PDB file of C-alpha atoms in Angstrom:
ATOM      1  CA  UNK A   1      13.274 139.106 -33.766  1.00 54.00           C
ATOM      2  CA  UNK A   2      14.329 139.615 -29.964  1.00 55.00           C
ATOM      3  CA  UNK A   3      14.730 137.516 -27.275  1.00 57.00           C
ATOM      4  CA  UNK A   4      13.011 136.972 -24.047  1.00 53.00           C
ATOM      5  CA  UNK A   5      12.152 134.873 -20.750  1.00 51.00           C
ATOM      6  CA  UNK A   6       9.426 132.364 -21.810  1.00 54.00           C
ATOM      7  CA  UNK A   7       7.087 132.748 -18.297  1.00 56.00           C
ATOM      8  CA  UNK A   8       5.165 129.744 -19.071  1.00 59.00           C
ATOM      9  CA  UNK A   9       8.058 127.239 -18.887  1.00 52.00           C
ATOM     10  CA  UNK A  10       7.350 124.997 -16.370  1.00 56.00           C
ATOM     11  CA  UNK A  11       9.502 121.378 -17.145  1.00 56.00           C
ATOM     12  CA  UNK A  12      13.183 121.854 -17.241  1.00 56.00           C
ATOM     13  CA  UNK A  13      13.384 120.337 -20.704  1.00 56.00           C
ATOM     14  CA  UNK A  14      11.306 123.768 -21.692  1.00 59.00           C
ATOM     15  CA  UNK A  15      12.778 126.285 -23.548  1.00 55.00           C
ATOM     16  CA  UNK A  16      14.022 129.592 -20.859  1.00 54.00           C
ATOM     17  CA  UNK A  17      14.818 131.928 -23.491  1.00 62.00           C
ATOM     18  CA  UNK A  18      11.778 132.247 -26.525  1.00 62.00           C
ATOM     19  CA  UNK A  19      11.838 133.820 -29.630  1.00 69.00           C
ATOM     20  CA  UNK A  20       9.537 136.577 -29.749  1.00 75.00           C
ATOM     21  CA  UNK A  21       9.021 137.549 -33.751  1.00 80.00           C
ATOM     22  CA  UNK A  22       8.257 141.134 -34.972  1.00 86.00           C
ATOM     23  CA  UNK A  23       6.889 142.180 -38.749  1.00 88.00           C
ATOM     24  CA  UNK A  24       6.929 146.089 -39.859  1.00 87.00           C
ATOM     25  CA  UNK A  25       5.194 146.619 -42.494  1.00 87.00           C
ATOM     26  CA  UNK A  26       3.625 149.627 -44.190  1.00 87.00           C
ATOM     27  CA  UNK A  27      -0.653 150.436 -45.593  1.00 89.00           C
ATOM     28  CA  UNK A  28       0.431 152.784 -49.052  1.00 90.00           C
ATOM     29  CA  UNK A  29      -2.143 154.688 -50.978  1.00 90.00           C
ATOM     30  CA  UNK A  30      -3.891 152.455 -53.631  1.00 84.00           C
ATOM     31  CA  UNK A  31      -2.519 154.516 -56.303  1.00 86.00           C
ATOM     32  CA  UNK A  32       0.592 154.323 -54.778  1.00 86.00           C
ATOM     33  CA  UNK A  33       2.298 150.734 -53.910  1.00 88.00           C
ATOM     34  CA  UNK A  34       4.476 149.723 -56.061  1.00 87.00           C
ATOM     35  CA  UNK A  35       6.013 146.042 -56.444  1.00 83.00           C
ATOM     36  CA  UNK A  36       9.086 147.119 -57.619  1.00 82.00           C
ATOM     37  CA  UNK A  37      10.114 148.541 -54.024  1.00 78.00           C
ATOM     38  CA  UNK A  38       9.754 146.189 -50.680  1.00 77.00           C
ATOM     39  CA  UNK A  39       9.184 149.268 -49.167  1.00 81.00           C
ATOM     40  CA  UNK A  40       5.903 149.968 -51.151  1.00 84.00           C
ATOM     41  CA  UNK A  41       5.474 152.964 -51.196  1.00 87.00           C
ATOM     42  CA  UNK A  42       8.087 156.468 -50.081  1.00 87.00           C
ATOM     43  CA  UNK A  43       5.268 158.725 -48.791  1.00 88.00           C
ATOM     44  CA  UNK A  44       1.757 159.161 -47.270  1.00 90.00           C
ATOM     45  CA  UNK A  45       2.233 155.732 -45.538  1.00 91.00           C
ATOM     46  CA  UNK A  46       1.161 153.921 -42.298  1.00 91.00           C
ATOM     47  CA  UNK A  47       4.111 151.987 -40.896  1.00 90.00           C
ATOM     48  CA  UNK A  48       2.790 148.842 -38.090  1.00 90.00           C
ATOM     49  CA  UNK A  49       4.863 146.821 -35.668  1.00 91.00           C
ATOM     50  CA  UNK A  50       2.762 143.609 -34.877  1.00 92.00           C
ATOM     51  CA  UNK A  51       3.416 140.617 -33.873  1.00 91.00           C
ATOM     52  CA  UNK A  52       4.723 138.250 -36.398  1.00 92.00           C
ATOM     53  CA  UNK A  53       1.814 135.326 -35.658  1.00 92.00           C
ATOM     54  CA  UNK A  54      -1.279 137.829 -35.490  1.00 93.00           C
ATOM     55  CA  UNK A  55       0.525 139.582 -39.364  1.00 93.00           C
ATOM     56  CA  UNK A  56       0.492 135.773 -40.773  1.00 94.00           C
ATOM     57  CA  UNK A  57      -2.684 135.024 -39.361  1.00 94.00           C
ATOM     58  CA  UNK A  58      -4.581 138.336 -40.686  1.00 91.00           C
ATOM     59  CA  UNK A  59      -2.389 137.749 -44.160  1.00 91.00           C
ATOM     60  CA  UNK A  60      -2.952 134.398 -45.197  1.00 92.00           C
ATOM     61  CA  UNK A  61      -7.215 134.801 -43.497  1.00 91.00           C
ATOM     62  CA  UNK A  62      -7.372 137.878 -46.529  1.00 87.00           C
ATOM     63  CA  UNK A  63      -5.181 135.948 -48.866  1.00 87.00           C
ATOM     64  CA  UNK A  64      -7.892 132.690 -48.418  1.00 89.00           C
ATOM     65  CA  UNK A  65     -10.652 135.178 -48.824  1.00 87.00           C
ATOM     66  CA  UNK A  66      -9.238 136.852 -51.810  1.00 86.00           C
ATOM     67  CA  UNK A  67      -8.392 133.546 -53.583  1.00 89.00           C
ATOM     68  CA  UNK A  68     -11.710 132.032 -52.864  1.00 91.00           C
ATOM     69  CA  UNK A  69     -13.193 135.173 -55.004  1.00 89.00           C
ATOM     70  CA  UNK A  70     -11.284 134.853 -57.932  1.00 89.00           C
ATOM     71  CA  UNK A  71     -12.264 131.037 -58.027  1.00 93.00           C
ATOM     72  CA  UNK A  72     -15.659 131.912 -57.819  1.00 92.00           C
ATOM     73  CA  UNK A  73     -15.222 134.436 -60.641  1.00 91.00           C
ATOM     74  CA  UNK A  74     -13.375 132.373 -63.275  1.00 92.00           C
ATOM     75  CA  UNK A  75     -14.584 128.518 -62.128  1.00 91.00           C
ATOM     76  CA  UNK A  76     -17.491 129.012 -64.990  1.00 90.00           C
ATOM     77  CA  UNK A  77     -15.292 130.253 -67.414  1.00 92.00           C
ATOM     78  CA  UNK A  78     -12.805 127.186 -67.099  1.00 92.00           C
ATOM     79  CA  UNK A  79     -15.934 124.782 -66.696  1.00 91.00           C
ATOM     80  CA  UNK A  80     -17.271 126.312 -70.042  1.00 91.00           C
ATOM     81  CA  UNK A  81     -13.891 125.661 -72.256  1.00 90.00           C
ATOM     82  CA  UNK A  82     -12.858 122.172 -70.314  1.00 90.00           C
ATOM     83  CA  UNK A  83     -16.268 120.717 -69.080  1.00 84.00           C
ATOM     84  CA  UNK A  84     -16.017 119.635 -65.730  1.00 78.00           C
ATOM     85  CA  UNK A  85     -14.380 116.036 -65.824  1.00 79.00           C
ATOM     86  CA  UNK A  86     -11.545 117.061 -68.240  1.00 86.00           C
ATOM     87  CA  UNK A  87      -8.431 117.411 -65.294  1.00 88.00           C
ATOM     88  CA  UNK A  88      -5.595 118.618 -67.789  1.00 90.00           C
ATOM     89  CA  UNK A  89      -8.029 121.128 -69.262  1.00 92.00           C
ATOM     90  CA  UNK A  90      -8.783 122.438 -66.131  1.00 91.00           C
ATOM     91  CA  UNK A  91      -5.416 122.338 -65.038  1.00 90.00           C
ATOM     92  CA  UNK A  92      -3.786 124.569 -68.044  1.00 92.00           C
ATOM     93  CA  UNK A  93      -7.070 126.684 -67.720  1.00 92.00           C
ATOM     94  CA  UNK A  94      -6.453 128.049 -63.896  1.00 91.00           C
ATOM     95  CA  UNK A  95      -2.527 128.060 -64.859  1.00 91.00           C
ATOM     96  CA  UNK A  96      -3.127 130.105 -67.836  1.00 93.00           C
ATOM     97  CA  UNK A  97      -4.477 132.482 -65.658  1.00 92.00           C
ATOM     98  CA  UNK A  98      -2.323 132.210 -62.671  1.00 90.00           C
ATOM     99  CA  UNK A  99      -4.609 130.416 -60.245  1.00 91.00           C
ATOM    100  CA  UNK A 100      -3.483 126.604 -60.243  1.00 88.00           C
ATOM    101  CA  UNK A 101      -4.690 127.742 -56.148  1.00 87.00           C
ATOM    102  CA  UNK A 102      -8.279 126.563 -57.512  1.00 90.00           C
ATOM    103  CA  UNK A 103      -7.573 123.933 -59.311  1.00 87.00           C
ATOM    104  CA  UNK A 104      -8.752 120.981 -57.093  1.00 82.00           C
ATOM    105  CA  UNK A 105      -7.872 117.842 -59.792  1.00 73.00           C
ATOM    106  CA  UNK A 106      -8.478 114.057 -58.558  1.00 64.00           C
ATOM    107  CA  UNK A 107     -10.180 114.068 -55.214  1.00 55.00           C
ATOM    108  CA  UNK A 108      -9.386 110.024 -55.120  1.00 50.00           C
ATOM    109  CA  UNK A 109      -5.690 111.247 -55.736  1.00 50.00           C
ATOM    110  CA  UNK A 110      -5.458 114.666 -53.982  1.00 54.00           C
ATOM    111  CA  UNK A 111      -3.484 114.743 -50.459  1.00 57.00           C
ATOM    112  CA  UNK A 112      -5.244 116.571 -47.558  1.00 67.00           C
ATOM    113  CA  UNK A 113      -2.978 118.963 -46.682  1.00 80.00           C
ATOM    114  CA  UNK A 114      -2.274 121.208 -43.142  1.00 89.00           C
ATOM    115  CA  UNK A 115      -4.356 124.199 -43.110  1.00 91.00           C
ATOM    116  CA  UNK A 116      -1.776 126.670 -42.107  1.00 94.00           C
ATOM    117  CA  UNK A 117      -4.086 129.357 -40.425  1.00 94.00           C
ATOM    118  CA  UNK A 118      -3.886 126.604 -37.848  1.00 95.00           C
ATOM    119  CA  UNK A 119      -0.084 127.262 -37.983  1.00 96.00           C
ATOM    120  CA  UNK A 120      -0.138 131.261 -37.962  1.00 95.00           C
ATOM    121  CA  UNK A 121       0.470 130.556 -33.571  1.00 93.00           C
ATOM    122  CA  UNK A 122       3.046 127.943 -33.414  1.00 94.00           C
ATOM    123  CA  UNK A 123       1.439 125.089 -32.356  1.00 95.00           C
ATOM    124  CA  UNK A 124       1.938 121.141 -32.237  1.00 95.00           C
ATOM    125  CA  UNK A 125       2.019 119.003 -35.479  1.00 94.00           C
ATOM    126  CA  UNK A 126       0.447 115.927 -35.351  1.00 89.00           C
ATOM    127  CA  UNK A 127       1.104 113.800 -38.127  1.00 82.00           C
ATOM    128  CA  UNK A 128      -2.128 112.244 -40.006  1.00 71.00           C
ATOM    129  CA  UNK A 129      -0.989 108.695 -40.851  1.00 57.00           C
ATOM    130  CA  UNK A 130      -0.122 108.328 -36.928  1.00 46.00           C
ATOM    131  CA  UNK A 131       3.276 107.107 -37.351  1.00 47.00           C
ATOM    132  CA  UNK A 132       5.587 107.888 -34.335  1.00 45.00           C
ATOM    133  CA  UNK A 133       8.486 106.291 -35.538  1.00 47.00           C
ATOM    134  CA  UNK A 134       9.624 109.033 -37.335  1.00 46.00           C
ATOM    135  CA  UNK A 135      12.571 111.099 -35.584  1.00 46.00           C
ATOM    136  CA  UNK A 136      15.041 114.132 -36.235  1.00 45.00           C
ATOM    137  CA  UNK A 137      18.194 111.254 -35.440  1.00 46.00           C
ATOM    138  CA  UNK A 138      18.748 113.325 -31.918  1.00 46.00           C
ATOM    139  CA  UNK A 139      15.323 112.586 -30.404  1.00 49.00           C
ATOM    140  CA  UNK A 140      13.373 110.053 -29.022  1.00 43.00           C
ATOM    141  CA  UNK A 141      10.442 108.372 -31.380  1.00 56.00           C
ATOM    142  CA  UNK A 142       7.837 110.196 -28.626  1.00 75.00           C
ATOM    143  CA  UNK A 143       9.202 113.737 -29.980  1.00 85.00           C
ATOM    144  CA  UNK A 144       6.944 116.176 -30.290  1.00 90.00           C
ATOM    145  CA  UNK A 145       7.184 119.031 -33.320  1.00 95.00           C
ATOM    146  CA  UNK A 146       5.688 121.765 -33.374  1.00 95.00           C
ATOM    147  CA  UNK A 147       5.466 124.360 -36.845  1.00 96.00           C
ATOM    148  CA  UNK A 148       5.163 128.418 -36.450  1.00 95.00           C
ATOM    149  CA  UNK A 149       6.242 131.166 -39.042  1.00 95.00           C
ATOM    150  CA  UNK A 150       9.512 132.449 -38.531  1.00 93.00           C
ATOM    151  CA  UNK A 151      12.224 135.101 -39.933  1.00 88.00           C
ATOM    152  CA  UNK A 152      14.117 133.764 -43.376  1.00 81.00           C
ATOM    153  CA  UNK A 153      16.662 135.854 -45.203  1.00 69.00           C
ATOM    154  CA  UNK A 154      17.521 137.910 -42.535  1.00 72.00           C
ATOM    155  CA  UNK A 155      14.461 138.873 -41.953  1.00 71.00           C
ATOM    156  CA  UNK A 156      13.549 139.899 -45.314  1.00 80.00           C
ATOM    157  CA  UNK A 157      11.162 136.694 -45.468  1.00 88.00           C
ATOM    158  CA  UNK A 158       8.421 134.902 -43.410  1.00 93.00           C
ATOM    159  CA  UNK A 159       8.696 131.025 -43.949  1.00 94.00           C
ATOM    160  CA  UNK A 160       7.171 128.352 -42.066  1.00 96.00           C
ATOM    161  CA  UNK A 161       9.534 125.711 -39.981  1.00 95.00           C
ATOM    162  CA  UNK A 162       9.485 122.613 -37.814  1.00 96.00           C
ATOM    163  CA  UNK A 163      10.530 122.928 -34.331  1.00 94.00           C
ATOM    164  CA  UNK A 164      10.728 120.872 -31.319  1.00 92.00           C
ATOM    165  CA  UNK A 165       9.478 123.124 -28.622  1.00 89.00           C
ATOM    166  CA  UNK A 166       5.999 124.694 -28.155  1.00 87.00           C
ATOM    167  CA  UNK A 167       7.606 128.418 -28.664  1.00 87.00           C
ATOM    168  CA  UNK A 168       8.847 127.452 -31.701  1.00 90.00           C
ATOM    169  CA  UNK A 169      12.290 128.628 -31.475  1.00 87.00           C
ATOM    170  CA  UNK A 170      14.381 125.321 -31.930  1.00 89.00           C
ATOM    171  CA  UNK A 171      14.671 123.680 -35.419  1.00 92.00           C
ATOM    172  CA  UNK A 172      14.287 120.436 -35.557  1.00 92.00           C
ATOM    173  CA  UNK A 173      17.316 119.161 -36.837  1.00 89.00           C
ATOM    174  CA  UNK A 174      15.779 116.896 -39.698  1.00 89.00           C
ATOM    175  CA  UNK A 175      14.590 120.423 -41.252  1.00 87.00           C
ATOM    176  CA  UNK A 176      11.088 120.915 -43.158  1.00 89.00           C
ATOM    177  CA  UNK A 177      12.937 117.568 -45.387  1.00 92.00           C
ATOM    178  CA  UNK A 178      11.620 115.722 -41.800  1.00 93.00           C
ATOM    179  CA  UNK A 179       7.877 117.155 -42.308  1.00 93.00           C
ATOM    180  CA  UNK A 180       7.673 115.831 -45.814  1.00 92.00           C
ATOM    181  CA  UNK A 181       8.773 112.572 -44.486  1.00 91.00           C
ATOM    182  CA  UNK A 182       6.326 111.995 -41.674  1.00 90.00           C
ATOM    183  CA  UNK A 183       3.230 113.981 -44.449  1.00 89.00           C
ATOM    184  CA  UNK A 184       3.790 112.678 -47.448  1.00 87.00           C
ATOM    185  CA  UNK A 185       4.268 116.540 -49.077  1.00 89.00           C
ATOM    186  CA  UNK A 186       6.329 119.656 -48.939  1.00 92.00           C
ATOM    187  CA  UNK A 187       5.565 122.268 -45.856  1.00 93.00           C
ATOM    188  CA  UNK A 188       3.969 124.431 -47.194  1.00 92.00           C
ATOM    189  CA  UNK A 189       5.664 128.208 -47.247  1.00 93.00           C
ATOM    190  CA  UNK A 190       9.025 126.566 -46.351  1.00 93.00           C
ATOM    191  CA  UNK A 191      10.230 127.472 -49.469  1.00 91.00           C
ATOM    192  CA  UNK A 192       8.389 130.765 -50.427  1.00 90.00           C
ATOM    193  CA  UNK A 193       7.732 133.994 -48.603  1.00 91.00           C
ATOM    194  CA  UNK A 194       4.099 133.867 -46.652  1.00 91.00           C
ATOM    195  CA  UNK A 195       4.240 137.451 -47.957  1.00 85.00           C
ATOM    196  CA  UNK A 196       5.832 138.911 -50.951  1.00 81.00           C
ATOM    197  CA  UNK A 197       6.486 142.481 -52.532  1.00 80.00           C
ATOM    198  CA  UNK A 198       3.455 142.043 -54.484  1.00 80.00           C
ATOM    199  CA  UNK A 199       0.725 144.773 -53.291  1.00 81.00           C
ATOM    200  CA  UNK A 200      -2.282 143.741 -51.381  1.00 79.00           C
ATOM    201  CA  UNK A 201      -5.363 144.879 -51.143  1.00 77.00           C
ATOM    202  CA  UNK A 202      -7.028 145.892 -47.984  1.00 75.00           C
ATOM    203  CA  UNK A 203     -10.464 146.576 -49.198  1.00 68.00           C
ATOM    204  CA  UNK A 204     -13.183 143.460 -49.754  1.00 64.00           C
ATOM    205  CA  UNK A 205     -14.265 142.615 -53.083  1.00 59.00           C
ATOM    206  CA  UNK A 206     -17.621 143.520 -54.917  1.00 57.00           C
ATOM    207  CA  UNK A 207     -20.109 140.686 -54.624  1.00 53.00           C
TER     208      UNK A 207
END
């Protein structure tokens, strides 16, 4: 990541100096990526500077896209061996096959979590139960937080974070442990990678 003069600050509690956020990353031949590198692949390569925000955005849009396929393709074949009000069936079903991503379990139970596409541009995070009593212990109860992808591992990562600025470049002090407070559930991607070594795709799937 680099440095620079955020233009748009206006207030003089406004952050002067933002975080801009860079991802490299490199389109291999098909028969060619491997998992076993992070580079991918040695030869015959693209390599792409982009901003961090647009990569996340384009990533986790093809991710949702890919994901919603494969539940489409297997969501009869777990229906056939559970039925379709069996939950623990289901459950073992889609983890059998590495996909517990479509398993949707008790609606009456089920937490409505952040779409983070919404999240792929740092932007503010509203909390959905409303309470604005919740605070980082240096910060007013009116604090506004903000979550945006950043840099983890030294930069061999992209995880999401909460921040109190709208540039997303100061942690909030409570830490994603804050988030989980004020939602009820774990930030998603504050633990994990957004991406990983595994190969992806850039074609679209047969219908």
């Amino acid at each position: 990541h680099i440095s620079q003069w955020n233009e748009d600050a206006d207030e003089d509690n406004e952050v002067r100096i933002e975080t801009k956020r860079l991802v490299r990353f490199r389109l291999c031949p098909s028969d060619a990526c491997s998992e076993e590198s992070s580079a991918g692949c040695s030869k015959n390569y693209g390599s792409y500077i982009v901003d961090m925000s647009t990569f996340v955005y384009e990533f986790l849009y093809a991710q949702s896209g890919y994901q919603e396929y494969n539940c489409d393709q297997y969501e009869q074949t777990c229906l056939d061996e559970c039925g379709d009000d069996d939950n623990a069936c289901l459950y073992q079903c889609y983890y059998n096959l590495d996909m517990l991503y479509c398993y949707e379990g008790d609606d009456d139970a089920k937490v409505e979590e952040i779409d983070m596409l919404d999240y792929a541009q740092c932007a503010q995070y509203v909390p959905q139960n409303g309470d604005d009593d919740q605070n980082d212990g240096d910060d007013q109860a009116e604090q506004e937080y903000y979550i945006g992808p950043y840099c983890g591992d030294q930069g061999g990562e992209i995880k999401f974070g909460l921040f109190t600025d709208n540039t997303c470049t100061t942690f909030s002090s409570g830490g994603t442990s804050l988030f989980e407070d004020m939602s009820g559930y774990e930030l998603p991607y504050s633990s994990d990678s957004v991406a990983t070594n595994a190969c992806v795709s850039c074609g679209e799937d047969d219908d």
